[in-house]
JSON list of C-alpha atoms in Angstrom, two decimals:
[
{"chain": "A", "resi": 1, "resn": "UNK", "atom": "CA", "xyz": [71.06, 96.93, 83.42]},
{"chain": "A", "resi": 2, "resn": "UNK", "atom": "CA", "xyz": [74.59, 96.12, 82.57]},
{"chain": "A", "resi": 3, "resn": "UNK", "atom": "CA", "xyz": [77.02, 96.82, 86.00]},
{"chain": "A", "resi": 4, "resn": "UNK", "atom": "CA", "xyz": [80.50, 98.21, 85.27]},
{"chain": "A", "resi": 5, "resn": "UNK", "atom": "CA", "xyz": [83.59, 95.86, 85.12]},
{"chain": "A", "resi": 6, "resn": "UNK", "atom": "CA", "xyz": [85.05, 97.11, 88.27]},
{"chain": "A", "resi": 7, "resn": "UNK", "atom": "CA", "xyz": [82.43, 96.05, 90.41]},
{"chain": "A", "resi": 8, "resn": "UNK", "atom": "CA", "xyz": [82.33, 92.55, 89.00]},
{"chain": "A", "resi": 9, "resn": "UNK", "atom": "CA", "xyz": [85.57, 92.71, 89.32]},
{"chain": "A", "resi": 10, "resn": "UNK", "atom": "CA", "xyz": [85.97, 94.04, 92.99]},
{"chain": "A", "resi": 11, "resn": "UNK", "atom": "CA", "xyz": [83.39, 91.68, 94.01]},
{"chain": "A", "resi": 12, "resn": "UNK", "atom": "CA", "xyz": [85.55, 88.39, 92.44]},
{"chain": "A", "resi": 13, "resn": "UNK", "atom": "CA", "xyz": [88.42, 90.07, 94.25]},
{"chain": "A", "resi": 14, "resn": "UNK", "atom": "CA", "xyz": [86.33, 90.09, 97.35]},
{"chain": "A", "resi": 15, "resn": "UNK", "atom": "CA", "xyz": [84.55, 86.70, 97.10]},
{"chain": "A", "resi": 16, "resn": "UNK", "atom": "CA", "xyz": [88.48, 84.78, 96.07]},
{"chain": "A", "resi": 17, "resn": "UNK", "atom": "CA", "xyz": [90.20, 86.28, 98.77]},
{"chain": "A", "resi": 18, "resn": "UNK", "atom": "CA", "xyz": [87.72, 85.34, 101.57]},
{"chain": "A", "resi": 19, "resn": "UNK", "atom": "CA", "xyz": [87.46, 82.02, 100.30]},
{"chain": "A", "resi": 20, "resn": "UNK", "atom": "CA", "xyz": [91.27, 81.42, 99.77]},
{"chain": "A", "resi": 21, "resn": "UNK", "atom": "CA", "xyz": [91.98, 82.72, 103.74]},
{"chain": "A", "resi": 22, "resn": "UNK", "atom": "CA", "xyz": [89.42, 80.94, 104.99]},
{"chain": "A", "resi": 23, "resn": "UNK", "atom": "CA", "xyz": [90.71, 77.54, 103.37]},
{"chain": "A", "resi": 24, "resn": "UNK", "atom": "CA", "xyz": [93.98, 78.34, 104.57]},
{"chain": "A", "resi": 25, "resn": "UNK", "atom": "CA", "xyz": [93.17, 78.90, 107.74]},
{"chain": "A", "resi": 26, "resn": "UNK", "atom": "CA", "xyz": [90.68, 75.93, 108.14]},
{"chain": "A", "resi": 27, "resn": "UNK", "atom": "CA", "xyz": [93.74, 73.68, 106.41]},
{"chain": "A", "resi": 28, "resn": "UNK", "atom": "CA", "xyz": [96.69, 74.91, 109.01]},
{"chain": "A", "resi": 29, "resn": "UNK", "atom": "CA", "xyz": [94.29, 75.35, 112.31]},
{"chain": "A", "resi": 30, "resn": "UNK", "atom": "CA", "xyz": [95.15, 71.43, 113.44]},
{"chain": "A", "resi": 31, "resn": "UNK", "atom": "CA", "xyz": [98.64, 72.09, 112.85]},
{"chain": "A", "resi": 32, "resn": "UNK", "atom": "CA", "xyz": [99.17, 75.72, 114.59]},
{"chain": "A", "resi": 33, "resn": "UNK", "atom": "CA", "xyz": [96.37, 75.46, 117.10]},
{"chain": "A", "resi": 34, "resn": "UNK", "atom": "CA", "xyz": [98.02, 76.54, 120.60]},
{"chain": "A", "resi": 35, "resn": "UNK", "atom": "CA", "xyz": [95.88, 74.99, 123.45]},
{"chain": "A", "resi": 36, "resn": "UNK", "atom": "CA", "xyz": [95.89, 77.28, 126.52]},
{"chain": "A", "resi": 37, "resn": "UNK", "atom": "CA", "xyz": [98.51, 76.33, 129.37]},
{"chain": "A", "resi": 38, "resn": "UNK", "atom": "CA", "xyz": [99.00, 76.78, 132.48]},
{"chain": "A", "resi": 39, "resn": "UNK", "atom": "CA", "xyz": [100.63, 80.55, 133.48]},
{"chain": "A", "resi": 40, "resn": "UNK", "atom": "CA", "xyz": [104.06, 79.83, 134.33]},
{"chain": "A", "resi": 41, "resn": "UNK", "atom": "CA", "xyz": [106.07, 80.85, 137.95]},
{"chain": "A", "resi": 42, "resn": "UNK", "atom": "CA", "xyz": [109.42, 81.89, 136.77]},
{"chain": "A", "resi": 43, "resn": "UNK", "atom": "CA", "xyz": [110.49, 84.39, 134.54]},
{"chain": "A", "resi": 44, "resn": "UNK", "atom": "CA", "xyz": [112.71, 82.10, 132.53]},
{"chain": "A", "resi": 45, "resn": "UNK", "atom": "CA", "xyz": [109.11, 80.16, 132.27]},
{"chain": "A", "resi": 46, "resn": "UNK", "atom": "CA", "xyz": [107.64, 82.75, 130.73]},
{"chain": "A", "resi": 47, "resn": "UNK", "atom": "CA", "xyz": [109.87, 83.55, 128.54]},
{"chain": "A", "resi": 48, "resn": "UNK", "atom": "CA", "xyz": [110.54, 80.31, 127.02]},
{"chain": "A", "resi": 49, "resn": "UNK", "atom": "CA", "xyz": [106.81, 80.30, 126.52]},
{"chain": "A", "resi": 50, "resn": "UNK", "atom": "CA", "xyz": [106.97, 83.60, 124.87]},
{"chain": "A", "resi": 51, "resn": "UNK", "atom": "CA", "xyz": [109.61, 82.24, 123.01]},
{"chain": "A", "resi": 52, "resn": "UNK", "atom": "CA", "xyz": [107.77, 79.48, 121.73]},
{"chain": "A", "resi": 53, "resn": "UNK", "atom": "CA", "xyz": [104.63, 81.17, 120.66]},
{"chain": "A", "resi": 54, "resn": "UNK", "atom": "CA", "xyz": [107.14, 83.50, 118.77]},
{"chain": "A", "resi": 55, "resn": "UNK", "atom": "CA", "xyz": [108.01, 80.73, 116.83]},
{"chain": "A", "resi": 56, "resn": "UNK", "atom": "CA", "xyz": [104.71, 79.46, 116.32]},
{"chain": "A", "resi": 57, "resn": "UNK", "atom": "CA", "xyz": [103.40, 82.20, 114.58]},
{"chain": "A", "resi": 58, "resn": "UNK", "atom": "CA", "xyz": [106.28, 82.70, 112.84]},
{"chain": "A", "resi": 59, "resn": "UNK", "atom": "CA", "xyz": [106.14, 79.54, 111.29]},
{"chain": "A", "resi": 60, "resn": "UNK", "atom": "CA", "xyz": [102.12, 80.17, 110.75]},
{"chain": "A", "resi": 61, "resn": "UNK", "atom": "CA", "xyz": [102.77, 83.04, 108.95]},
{"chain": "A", "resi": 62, "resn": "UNK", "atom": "CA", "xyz": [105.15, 80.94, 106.74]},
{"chain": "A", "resi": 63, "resn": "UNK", "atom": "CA", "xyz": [102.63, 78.50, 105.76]},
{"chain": "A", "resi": 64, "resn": "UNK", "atom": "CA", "xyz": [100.18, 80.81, 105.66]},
{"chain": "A", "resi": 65, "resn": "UNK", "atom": "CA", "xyz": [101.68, 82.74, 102.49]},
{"chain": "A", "resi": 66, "resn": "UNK", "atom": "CA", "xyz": [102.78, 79.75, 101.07]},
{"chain": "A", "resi": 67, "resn": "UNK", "atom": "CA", "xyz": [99.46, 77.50, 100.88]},
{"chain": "A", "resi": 68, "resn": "UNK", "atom": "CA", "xyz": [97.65, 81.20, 99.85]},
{"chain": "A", "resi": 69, "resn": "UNK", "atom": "CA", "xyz": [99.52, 81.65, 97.07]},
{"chain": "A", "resi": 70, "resn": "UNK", "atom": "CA", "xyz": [99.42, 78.53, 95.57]},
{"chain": "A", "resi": 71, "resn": "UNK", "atom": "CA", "xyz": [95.89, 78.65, 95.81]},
{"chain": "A", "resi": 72, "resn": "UNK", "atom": "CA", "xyz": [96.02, 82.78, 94.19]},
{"chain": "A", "resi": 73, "resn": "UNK", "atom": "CA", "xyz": [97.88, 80.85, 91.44]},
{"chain": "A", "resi": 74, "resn": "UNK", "atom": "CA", "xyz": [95.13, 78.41, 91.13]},
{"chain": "A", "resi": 75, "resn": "UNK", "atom": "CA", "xyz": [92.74, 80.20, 90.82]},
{"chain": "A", "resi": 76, "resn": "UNK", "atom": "CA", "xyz": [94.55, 82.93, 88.46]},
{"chain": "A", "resi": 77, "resn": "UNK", "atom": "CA", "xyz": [95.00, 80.27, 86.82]},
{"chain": "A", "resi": 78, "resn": "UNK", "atom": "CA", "xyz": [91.24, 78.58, 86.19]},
{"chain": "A", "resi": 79, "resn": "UNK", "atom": "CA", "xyz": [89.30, 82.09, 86.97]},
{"chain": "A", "resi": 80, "resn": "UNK", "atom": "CA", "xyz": [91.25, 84.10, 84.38]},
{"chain": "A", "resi": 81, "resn": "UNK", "atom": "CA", "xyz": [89.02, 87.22, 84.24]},
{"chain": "A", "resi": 82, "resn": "UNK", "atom": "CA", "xyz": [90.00, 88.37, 87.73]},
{"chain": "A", "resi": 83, "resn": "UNK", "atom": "CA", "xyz": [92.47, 91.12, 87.04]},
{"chain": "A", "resi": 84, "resn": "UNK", "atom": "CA", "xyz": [92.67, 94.05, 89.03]},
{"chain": "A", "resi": 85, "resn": "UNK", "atom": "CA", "xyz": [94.16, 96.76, 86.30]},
{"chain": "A", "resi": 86, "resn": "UNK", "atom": "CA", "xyz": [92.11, 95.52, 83.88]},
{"chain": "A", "resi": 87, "resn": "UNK", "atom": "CA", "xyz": [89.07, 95.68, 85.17]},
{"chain": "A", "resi": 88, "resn": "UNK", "atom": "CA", "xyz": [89.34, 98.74, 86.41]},
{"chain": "A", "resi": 89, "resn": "UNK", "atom": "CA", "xyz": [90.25, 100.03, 83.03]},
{"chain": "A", "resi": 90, "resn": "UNK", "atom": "CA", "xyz": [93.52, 101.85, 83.97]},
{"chain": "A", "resi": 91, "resn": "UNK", "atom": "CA", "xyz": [95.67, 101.59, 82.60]},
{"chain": "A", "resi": 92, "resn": "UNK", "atom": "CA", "xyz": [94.18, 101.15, 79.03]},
{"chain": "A", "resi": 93, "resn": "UNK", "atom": "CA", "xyz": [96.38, 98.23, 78.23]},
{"chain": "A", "resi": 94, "resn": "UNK", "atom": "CA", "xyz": [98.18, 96.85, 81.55]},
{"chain": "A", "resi": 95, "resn": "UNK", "atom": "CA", "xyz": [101.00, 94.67, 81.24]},
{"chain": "A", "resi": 96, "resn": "UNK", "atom": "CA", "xyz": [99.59, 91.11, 81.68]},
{"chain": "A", "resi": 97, "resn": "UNK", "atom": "CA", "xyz": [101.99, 90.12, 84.23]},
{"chain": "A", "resi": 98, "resn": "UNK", "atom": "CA", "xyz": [101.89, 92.89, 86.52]},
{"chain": "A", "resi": 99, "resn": "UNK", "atom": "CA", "xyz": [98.12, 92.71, 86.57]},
{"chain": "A", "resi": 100, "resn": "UNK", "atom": "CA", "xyz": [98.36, 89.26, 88.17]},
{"chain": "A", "resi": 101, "resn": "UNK", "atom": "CA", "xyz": [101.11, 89.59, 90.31]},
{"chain": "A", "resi": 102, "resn": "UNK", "atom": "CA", "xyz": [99.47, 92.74, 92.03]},
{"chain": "A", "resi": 103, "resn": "UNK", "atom": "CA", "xyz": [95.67, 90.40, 91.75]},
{"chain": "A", "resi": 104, "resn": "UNK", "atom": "CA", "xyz": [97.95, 87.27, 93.41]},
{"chain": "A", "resi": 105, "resn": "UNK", "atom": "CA", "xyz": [98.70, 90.25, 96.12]},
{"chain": "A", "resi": 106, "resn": "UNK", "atom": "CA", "xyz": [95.37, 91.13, 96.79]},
{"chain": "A", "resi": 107, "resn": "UNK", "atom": "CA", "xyz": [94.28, 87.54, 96.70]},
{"chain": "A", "resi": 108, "resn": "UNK", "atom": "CA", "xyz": [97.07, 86.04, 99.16]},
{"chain": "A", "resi": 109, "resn": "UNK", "atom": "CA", "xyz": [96.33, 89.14, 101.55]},
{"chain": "A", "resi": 110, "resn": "UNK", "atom": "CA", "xyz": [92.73, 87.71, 102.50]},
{"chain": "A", "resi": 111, "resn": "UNK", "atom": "CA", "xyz": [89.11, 89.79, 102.56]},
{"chain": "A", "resi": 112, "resn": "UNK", "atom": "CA", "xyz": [89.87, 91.26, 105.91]},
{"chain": "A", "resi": 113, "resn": "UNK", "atom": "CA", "xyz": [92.71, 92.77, 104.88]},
{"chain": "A", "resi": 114, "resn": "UNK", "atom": "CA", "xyz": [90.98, 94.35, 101.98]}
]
C-alpha cells in the first residue's frame, strides 16, 4: 500500500529537524555550558550574574540559528525531496524558492518546536 506524499514528507520534516537540533546542540554544549556557581550575597552580585547569563544565551541563540541553518541548507541541498508545499500538494505548483525557505524554517526551528 502506497502512503500519501505528505506523510513521507512530514515524517522527513520530522526526522531532519530532530537530527539537525540535536547536532547543534551536541556541537555548541562545550562552548555555552554554564556550570552552577555559587548564589551570590549582594544585589549588584546577582545582577551581574543575571547579566551574564543574559548574554550567554543570547549569544547561544546566535549560534544556534546560525550552525542550524547551514546545516537546513545542507541538507536542502543533498535531500532535495523535502519540501513542505509540495508535498503537501498545495499549492498545485509552489514557487520553488518559497517552498525551501519556509522547509529551511521548519528545519532550523528543531522537532520540539514542531
Amino acid at each position: 500500500m502506497n502512503d500519501p506524499k505528505w506523510i513521507t514528507v512530514l515524517a522527513m520534516l520530522v526526522i531532519g529537524s530532530f537530527a539537525i537540533d540535536r547536532i547543534v546542540s551536541a556541537v555548541l554544549f562545550p562552548f555555552f555550558r554554564d556550570p552552577p556557581k555559587v548564589p551570590k550575597s549582594t544585589p549588584e552580585e546577582n545582577q551581574k550574574e543575571l547579566d551574564r547569563k543574559y548574554d550567554l544565551e543570547t549569544k547561544y541563540k546566535l549560534c544556534y540559528f546560525i550552525l542550524a541553518g547551514a546545516l537546513a541548507i545542507i541538507v536542502l541541498a543533498y535531500w532535495g525531496n523535502i519540501r513542505v508545499l509540495a508535498g503537501l500538494g498545495y499549492p498545485p505548483k509552489p514557487n520553488s524558492y518559497l517552498d525551501a525557505i519556509l522547509t529551511g524554517i521548519v528545519l532550523v526551528g528543531g522537532a520540539d518546536r514542531l
